[in-house]
Short mmCIF file of C-alpha atoms (C1' of nucleotides) in Angstrom, two decimals:
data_model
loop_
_atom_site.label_atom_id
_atom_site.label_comp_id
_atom_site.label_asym_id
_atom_site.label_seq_id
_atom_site.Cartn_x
_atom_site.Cartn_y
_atom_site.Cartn_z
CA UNK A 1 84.78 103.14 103.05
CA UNK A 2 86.89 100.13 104.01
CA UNK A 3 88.30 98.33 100.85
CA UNK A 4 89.99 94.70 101.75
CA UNK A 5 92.09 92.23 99.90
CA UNK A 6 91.98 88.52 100.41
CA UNK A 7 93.40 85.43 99.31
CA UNK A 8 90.94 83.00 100.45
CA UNK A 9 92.90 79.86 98.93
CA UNK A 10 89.92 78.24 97.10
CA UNK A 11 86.37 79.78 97.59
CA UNK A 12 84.65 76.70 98.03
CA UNK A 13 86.83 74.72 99.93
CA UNK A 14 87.06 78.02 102.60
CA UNK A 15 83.67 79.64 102.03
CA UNK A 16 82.60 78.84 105.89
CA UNK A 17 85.92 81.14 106.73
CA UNK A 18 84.68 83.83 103.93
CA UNK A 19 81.48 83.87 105.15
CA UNK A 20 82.80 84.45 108.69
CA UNK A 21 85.20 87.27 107.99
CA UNK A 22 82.59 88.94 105.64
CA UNK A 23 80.25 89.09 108.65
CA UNK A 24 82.58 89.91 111.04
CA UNK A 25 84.64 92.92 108.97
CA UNK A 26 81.59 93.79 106.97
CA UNK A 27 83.69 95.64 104.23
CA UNK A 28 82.54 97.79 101.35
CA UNK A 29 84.65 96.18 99.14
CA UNK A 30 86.38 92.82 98.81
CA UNK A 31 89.04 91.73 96.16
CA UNK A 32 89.43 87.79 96.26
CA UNK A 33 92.07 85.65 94.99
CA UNK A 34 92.88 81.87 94.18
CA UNK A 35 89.20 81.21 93.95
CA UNK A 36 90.62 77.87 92.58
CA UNK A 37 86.65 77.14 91.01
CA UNK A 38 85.66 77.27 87.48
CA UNK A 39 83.04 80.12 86.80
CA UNK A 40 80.15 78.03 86.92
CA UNK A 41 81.19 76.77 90.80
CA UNK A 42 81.21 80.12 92.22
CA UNK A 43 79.21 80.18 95.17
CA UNK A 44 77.24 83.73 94.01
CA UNK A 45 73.99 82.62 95.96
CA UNK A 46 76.19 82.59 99.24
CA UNK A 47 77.65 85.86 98.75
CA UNK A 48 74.41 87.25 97.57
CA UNK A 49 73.13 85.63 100.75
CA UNK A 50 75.68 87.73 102.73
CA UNK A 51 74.71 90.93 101.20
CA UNK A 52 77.20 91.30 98.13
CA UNK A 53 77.19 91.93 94.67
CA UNK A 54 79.79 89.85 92.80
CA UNK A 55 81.63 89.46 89.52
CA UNK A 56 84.26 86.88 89.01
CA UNK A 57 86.73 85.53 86.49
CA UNK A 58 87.64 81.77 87.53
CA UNK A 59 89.21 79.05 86.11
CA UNK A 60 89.40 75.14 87.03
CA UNK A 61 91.62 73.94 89.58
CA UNK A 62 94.17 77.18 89.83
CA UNK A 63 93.94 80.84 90.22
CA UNK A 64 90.74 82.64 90.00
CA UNK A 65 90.01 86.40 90.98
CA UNK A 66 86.52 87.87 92.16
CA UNK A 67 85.25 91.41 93.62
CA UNK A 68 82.61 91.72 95.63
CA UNK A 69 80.32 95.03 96.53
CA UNK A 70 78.58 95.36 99.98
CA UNK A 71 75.05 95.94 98.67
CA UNK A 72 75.30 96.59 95.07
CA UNK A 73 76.31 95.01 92.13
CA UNK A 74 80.12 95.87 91.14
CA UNK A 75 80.73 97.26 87.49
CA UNK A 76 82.61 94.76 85.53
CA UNK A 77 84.98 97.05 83.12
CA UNK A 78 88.31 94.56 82.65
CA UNK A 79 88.83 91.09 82.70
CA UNK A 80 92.01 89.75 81.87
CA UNK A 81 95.59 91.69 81.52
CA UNK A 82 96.08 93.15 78.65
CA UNK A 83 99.38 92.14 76.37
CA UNK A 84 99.32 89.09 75.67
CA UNK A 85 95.83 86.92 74.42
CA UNK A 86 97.43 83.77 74.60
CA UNK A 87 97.91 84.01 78.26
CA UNK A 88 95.23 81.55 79.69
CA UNK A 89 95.54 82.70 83.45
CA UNK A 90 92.72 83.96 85.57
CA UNK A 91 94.26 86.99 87.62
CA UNK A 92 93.08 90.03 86.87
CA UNK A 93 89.61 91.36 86.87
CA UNK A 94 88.65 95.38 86.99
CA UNK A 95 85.45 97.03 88.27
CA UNK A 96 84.32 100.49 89.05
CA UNK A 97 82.81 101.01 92.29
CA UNK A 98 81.55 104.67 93.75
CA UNK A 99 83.60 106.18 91.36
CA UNK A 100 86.85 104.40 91.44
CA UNK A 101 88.79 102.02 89.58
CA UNK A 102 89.66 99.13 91.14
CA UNK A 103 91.55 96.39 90.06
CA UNK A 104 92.25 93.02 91.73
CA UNK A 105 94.72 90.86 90.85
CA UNK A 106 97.01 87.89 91.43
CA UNK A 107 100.30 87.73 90.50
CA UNK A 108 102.28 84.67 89.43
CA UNK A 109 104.14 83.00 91.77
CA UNK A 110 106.91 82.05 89.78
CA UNK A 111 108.96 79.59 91.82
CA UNK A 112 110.99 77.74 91.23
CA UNK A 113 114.09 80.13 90.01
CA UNK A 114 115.01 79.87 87.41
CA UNK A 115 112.67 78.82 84.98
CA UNK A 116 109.73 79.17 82.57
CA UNK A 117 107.62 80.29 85.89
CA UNK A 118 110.01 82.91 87.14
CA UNK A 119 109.88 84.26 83.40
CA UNK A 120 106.35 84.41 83.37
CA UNK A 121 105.91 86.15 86.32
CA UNK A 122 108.28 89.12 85.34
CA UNK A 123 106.62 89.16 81.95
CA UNK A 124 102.91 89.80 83.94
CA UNK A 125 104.69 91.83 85.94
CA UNK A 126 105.59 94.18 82.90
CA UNK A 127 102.21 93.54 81.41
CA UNK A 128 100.63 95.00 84.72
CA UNK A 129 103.23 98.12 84.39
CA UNK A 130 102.11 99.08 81.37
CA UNK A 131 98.94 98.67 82.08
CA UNK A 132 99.17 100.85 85.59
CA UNK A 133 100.58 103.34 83.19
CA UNK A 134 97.94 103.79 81.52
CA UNK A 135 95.28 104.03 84.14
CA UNK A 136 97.40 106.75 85.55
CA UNK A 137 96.82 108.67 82.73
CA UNK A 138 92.99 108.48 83.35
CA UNK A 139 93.88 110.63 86.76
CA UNK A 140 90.85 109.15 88.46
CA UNK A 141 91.33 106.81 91.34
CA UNK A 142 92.25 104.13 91.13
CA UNK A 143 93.13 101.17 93.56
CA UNK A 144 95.46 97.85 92.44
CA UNK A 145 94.54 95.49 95.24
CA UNK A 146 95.83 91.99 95.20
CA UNK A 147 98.56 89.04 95.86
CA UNK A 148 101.80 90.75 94.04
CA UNK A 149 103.18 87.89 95.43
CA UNK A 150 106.80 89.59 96.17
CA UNK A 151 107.86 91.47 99.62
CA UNK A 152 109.20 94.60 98.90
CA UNK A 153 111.93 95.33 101.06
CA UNK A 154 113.61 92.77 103.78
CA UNK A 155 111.03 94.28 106.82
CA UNK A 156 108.52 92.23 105.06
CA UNK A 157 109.89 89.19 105.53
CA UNK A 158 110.94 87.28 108.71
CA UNK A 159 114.07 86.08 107.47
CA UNK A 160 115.49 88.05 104.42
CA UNK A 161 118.53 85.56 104.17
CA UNK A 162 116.55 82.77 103.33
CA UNK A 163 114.24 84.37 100.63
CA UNK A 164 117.18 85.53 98.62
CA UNK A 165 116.41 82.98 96.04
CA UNK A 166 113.12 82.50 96.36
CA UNK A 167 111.02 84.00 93.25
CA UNK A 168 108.75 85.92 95.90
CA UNK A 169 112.18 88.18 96.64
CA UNK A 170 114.34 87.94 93.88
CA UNK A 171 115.80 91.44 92.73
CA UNK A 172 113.97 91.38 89.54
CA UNK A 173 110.67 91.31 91.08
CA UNK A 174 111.34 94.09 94.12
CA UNK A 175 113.03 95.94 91.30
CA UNK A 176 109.64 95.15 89.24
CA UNK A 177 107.80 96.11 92.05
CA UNK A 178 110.03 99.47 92.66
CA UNK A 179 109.18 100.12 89.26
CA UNK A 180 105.62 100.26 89.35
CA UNK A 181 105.75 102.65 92.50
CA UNK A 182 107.69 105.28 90.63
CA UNK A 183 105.20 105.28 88.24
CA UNK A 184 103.06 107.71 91.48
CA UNK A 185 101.51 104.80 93.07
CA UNK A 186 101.38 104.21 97.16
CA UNK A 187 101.53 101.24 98.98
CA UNK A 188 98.98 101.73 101.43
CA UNK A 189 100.29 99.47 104.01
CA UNK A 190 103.55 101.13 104.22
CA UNK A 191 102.65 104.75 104.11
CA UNK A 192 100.78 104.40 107.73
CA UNK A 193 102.89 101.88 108.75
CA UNK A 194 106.45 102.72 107.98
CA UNK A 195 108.39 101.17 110.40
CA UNK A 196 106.33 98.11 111.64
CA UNK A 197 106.36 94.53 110.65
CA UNK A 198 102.89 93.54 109.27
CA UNK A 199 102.75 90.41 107.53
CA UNK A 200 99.43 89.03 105.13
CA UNK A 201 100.75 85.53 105.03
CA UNK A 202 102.47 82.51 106.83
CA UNK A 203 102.80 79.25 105.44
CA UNK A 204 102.02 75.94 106.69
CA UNK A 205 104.54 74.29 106.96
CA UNK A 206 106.38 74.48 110.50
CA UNK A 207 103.90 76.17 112.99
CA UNK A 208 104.63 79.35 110.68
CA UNK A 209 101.94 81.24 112.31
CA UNK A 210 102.27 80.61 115.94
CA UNK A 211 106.51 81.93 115.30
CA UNK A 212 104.88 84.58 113.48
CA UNK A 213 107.51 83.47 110.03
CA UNK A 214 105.35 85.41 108.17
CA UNK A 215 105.49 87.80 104.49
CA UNK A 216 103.94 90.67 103.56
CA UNK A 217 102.85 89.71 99.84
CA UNK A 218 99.46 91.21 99.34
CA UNK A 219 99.72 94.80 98.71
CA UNK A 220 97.15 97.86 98.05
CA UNK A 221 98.48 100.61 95.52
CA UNK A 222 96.79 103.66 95.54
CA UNK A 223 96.57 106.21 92.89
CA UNK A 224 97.32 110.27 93.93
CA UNK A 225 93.88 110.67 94.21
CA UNK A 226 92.74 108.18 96.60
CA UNK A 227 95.74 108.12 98.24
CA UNK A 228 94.72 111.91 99.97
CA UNK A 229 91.54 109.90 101.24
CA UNK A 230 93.59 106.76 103.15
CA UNK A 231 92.83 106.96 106.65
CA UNK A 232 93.81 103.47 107.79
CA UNK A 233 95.43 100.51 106.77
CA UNK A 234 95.69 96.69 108.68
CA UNK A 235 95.58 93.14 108.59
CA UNK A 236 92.81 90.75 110.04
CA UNK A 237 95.53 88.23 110.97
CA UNK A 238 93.64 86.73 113.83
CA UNK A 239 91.49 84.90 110.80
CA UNK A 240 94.69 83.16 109.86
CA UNK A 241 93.81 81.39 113.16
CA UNK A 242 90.76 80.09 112.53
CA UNK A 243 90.64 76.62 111.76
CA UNK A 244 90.48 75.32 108.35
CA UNK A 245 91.65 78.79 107.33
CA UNK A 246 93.85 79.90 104.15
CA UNK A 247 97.66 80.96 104.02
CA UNK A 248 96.92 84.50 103.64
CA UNK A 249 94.94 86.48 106.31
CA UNK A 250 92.54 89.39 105.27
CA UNK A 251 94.35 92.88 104.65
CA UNK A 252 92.18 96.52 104.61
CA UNK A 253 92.20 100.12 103.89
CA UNK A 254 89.81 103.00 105.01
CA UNK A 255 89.14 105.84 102.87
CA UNK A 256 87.56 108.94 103.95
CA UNK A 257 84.64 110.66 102.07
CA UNK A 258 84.93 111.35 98.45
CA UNK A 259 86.66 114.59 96.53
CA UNK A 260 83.37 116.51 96.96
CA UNK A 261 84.42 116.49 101.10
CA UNK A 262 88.00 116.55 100.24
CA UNK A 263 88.14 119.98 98.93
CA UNK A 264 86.38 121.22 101.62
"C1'" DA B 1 119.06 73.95 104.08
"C1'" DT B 2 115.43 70.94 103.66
"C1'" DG B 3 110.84 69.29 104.30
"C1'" DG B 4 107.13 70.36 106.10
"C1'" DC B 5 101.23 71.35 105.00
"C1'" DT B 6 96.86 71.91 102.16
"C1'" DG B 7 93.37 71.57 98.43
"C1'" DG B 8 91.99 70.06 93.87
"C1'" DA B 9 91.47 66.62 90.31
"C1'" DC B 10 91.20 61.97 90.48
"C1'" DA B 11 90.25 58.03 92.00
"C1'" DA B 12 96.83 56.91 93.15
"C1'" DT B 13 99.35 60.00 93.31
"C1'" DC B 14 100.72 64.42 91.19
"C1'" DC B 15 100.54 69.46 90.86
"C1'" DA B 16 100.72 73.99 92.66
"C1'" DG B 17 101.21 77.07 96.17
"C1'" DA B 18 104.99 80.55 98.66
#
DNA sequence: ATGGCTGGACAATCCAGA
């Protein structure tokens, strides 16, 4: 089962590139972000088109979050963090799929530092926490697949020095992020890649791709349970080549079978 | 170090992204 993450940097504005990828990867499951389209503007005949069951939670202009299900229709069970109602933002949404949990999110930005954005983001940040707590305590799996939108240690960024600052690698977020992995979770990427520099994203500006100045910012984390079934873990970056293409390239795990062949 | 790029909402620039 091959589980992906993508920020596709508006869904309409990139759904030729979506489109592509999805036909070209053909994953099980896909957890989108920055769909940047009101609810009523997602394209669900397109995806339909391609073979996918969707649910989304979008919002005009900014953010947006969406899963979709190779050949069946996902199982909406969350929308929305919990913690605080007043929070407007689309960028979380939950389904179960074949018996897992998975949750998709996207998590503030929060640049510039300091501010009232830098606040917010470590105040979702400890909304997600205690809400990763609590799924833990379901001891089913569960998958948290998304933009976290921090890099957690200097290999994941292509020049530490100049990040230092920046609200995507402040202390307070790796220390966030830190956080959340004692909690039991995995970082999927890391465990079968240790040592290696694998980045989801490269900006714009400054023929960031071609120097490969990339981040690694979009992260799977992996309950106990599923994380016995990872098999492999990568990044589609050659999509971040295509033309017309978002920031963020494609990133994937593979699971192997369910429990019932696991405790064989 | 900074400014560079891109899309969306608007109908000229501004905002947000990372």
């Amino acid at each position: 089962m091959k589980i992906a993450t993508y920020n596709v940097n508006g869904v309409n504005g990139r759904l030729d590139v979506l489109l592509r990828w999805l036909e070209e990867a053909s994953p099980d499951v896909v957890c989108l972000q920055e769909l940047k389209a009101p609810d009523p503007k997602f394209p669900v005949k397109a995806i339909e088109a391609a073979g996918y069951g969707a649910i989304w939670h979008g919002q005009k202009s900014w953010n947006g979050v969406a899963i979709l299900a190779r050949d069946r229709e996902p199982t909406l069970t969350r929308k929305g963090l919990p913690g605080d109602p007043d929070d407007t933002h689309s960028r979380y949404i939950e389904a179960a799929i074949d018996g897992m949990v998975i949750g998709c999110l996207y998590l503030p930005n929060g640049n510039p530092y300091p501010g009232p954005k830098f606040e917010y983001k470590l105040a979702w940040f400890d909304r997600l926490t205690a809400y990763a707590a609590e799924l833990l305590e379901l001891d089913v799996p569960v998958i948290l697949a998304g933009d976290y939108n921090v890099m957690p240690t200097e290999l994941d960024v292509y020049k530490p020095e100049r990040w230092v600052n920046d609200a995507l690698f402040r202390i307070e977020v790796k220390d966030a992020y830190h956080r959340l992995l004692e909690q039991g979770w995995t970082d999927a990427l890391r465990q079968l890649h240790p040592g290696d520099r694998v980045y989801t994203f490269w900006d714009y500006f400054r023929n960031a791709f071609a120097r490969d100045a990339g981040l690694r910012i979009d992260h799977f984390l992996l309950s106990p349970h599923v994380t016995k079934r990872l098999s492999a873990a990568g990044v589609d970056r050659h999509v971040r080549g295509w033309e017309h293409t978002s920031d963020h390239a494609p990133a994937w795990i593979e699971l192997s079978d369910g429990p019932a062949e696991e405790d064989q």
